[in-house]
Tab-separated table of C-alpha atoms in Angstrom:
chain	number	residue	atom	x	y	z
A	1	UNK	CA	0.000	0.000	0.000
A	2	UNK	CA	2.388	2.119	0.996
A	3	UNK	CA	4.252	3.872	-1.935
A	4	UNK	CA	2.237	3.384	-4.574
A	5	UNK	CA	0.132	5.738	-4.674
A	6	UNK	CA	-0.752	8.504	-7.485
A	7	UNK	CA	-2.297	11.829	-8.466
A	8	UNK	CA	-3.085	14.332	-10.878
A	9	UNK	CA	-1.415	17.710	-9.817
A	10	UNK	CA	-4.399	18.906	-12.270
A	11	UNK	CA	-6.998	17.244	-10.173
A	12	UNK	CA	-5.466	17.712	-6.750
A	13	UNK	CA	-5.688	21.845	-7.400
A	14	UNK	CA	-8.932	21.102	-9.096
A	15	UNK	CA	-10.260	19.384	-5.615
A	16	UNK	CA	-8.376	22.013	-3.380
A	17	UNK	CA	-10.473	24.592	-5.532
A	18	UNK	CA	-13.604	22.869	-5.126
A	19	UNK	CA	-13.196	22.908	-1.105
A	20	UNK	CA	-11.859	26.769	-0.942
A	21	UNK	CA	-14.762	27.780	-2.934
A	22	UNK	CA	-17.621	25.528	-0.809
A	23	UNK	CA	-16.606	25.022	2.451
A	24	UNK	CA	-15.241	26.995	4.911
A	25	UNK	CA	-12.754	24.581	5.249
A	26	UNK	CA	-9.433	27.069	5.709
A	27	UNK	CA	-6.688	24.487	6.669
A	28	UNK	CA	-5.703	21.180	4.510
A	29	UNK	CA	-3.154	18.819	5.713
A	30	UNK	CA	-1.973	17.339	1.862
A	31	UNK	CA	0.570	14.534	2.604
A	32	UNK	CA	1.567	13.475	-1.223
A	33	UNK	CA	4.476	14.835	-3.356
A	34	UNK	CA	6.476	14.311	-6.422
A	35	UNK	CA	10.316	14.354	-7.162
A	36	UNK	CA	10.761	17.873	-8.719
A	37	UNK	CA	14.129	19.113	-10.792
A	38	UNK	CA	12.900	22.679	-10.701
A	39	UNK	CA	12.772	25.206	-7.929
A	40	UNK	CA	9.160	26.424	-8.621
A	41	UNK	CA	7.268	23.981	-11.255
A	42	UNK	CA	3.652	24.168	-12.005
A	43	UNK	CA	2.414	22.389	-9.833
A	44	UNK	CA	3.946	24.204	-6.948
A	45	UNK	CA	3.074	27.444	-8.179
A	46	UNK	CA	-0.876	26.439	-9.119
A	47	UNK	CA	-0.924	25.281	-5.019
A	48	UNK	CA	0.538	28.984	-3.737
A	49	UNK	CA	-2.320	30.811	-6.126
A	50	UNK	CA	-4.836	28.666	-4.440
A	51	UNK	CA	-3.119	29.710	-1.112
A	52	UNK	CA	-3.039	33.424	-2.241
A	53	UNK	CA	-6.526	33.295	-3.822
A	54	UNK	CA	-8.661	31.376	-0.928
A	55	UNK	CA	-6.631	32.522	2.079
A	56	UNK	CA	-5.409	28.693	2.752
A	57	UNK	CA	-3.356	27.309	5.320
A	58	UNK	CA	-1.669	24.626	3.311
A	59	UNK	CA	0.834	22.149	5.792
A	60	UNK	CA	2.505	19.416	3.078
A	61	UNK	CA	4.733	16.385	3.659
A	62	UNK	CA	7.948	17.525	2.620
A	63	UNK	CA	9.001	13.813	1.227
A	64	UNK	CA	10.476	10.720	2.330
A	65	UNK	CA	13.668	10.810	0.424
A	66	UNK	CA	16.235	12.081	2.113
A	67	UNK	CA	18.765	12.190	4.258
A	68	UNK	CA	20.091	14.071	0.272
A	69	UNK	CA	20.218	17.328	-0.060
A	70	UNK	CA	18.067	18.711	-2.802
A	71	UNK	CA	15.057	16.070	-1.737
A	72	UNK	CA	12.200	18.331	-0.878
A	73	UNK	CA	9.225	17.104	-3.629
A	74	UNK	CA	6.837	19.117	-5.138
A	75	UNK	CA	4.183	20.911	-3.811
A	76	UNK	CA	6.395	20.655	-0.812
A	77	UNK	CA	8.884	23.364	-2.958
A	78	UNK	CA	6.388	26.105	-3.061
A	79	UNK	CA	6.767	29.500	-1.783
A	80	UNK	CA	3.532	30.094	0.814
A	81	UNK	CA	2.494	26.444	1.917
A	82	UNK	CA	4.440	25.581	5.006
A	83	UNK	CA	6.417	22.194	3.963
A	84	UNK	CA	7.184	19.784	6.529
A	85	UNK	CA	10.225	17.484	7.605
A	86	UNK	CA	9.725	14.716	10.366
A	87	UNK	CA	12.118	14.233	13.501
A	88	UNK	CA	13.117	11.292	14.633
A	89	UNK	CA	13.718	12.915	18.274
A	90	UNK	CA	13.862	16.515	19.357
A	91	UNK	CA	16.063	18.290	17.158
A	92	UNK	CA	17.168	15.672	15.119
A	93	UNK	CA	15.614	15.407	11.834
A	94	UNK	CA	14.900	11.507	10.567
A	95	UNK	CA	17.513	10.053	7.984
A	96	UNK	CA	14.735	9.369	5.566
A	97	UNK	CA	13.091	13.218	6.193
A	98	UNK	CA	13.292	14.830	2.345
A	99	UNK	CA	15.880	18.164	2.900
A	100	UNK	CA	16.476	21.112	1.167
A	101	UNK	CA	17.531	23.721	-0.413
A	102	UNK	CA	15.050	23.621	-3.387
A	103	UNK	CA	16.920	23.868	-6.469
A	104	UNK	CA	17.075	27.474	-6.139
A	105	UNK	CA	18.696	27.369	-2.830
A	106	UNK	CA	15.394	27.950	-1.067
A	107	UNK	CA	15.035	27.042	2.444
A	108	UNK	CA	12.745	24.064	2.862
A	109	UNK	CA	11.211	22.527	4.211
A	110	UNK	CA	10.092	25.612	6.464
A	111	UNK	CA	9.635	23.640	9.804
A	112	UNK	CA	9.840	19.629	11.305
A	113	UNK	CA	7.332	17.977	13.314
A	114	UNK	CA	7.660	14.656	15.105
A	115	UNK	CA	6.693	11.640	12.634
A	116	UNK	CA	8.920	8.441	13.715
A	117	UNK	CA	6.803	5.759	15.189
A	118	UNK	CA	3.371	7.674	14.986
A	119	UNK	CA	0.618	5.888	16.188
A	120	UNK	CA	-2.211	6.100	13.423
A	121	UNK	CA	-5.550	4.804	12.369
A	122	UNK	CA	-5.191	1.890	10.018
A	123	UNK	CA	-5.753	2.554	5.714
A	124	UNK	CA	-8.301	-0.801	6.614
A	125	UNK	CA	-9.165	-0.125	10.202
A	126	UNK	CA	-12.660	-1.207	9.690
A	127	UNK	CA	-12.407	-4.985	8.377
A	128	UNK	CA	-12.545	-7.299	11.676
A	129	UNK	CA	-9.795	-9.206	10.815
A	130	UNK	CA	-6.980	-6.005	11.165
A	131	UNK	CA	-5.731	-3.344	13.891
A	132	UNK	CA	-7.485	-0.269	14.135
A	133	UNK	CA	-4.045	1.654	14.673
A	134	UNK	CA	-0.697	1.118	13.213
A	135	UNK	CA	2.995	2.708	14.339
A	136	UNK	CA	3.636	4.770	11.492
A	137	UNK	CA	6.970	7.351	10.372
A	138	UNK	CA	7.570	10.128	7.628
A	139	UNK	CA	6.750	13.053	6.748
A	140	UNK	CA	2.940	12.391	6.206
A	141	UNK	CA	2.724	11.776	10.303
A	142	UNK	CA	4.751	15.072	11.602
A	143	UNK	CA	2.577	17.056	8.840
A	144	UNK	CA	-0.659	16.686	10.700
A	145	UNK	CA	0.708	17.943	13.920
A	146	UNK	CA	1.040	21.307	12.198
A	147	UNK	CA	-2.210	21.597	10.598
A	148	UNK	CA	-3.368	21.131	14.099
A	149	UNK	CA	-0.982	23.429	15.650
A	150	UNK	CA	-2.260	26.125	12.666
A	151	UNK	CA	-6.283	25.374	13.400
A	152	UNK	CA	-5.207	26.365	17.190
A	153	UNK	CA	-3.556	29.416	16.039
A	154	UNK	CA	-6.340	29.913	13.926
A	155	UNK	CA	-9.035	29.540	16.814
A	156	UNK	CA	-6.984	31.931	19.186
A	157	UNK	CA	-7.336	34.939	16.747
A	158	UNK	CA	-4.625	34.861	14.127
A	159	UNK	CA	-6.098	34.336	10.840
A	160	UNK	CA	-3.932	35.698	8.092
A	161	UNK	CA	-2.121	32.468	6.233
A	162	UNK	CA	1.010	33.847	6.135
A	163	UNK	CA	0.630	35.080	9.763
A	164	UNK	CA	-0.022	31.959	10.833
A	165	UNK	CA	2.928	30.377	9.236
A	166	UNK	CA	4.949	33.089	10.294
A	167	UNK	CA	4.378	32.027	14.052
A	168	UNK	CA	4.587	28.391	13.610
A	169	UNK	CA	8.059	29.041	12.396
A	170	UNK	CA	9.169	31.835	14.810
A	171	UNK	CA	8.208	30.013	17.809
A	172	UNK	CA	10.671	26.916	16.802
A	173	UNK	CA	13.815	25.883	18.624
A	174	UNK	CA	16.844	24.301	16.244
């Protein structure tokens, strides 16, 4: 299961359009990304217009494919989302955490969450014959701690995107 999964980037900014323009739905947690050889590709720059447009708070996995430089995927890459690396333990990032710089020699990802040994519900928690929870680690279990961390920022007052971002990242140690 794991691995092997695909999108559109067409479709994902087609569904992230959808929900900006019919819910009030403000913060999305995306965990998916692509190997990228540019610093700001299409599909990157089509996720910070829907970030600009909509007033999103958009956290992203920032890969699995370190512990190389250069690693960070795409939409993880672009410029207003807040792109996120997974620790192994306080201040240490994981050896399989993507890294930066972009190709540009951007700074990303922006910010690292813990995501080693995350205990999560199960892709096929409801068949009787399986665990309801499984010990998960990468990026797409430290991302979620953020987009909580953001709705809390959110709910104390701070609603501006790039505010909100701008916290999360000033309030880091490391």
């Amino acid at each position: 299961f794991q691995g092997k999964a695909r999108s559109n980037p067409n479709d994902v900014q087609a569904a992230i359009g959808w929900l900006a323009r019919n819910t009030p739905v403000r913060i999305i947690n995306y965990s998916y990304g692509a190997p990228t050889s540019e610093d700001d590709d299409s599909f990157a720059r089509g996720v910070d217009y829907l970030v600009d447009t909509y007033g999103l708070i958009l956290i992203v996995s920032a890969g699995n494919s370190g512990p190389a430089a250069y690693t960070v995927g795409s939409p993880g890459n672009a410029y207003n989302l807040l792109s996120v690396a997974n620790w192994s333990s306080r201040g240490t990032i994981a050896s399989s955490s993507s890294r930066g710089p972009t190709v540009g020699g951007r700074s990303k990802p922006d910010i690292a969450a813990p995501g080693t040994n995350i205990l999560s519900t199960a892709h096929n928690w409801d068949d009787w014959f399986t665990n309801d929870f499984v010990s998960m680690t990468g990026t797409s279990m430290a991302a979620p701690h953020l987009a909580g961390a953001a709705a809390l920022i959110r709910h104390a007052g701070i609603s501006d995107p790039l505010g909100i971002k701008a916290v999360l990242i000033n309030t880091t140690d490391n």
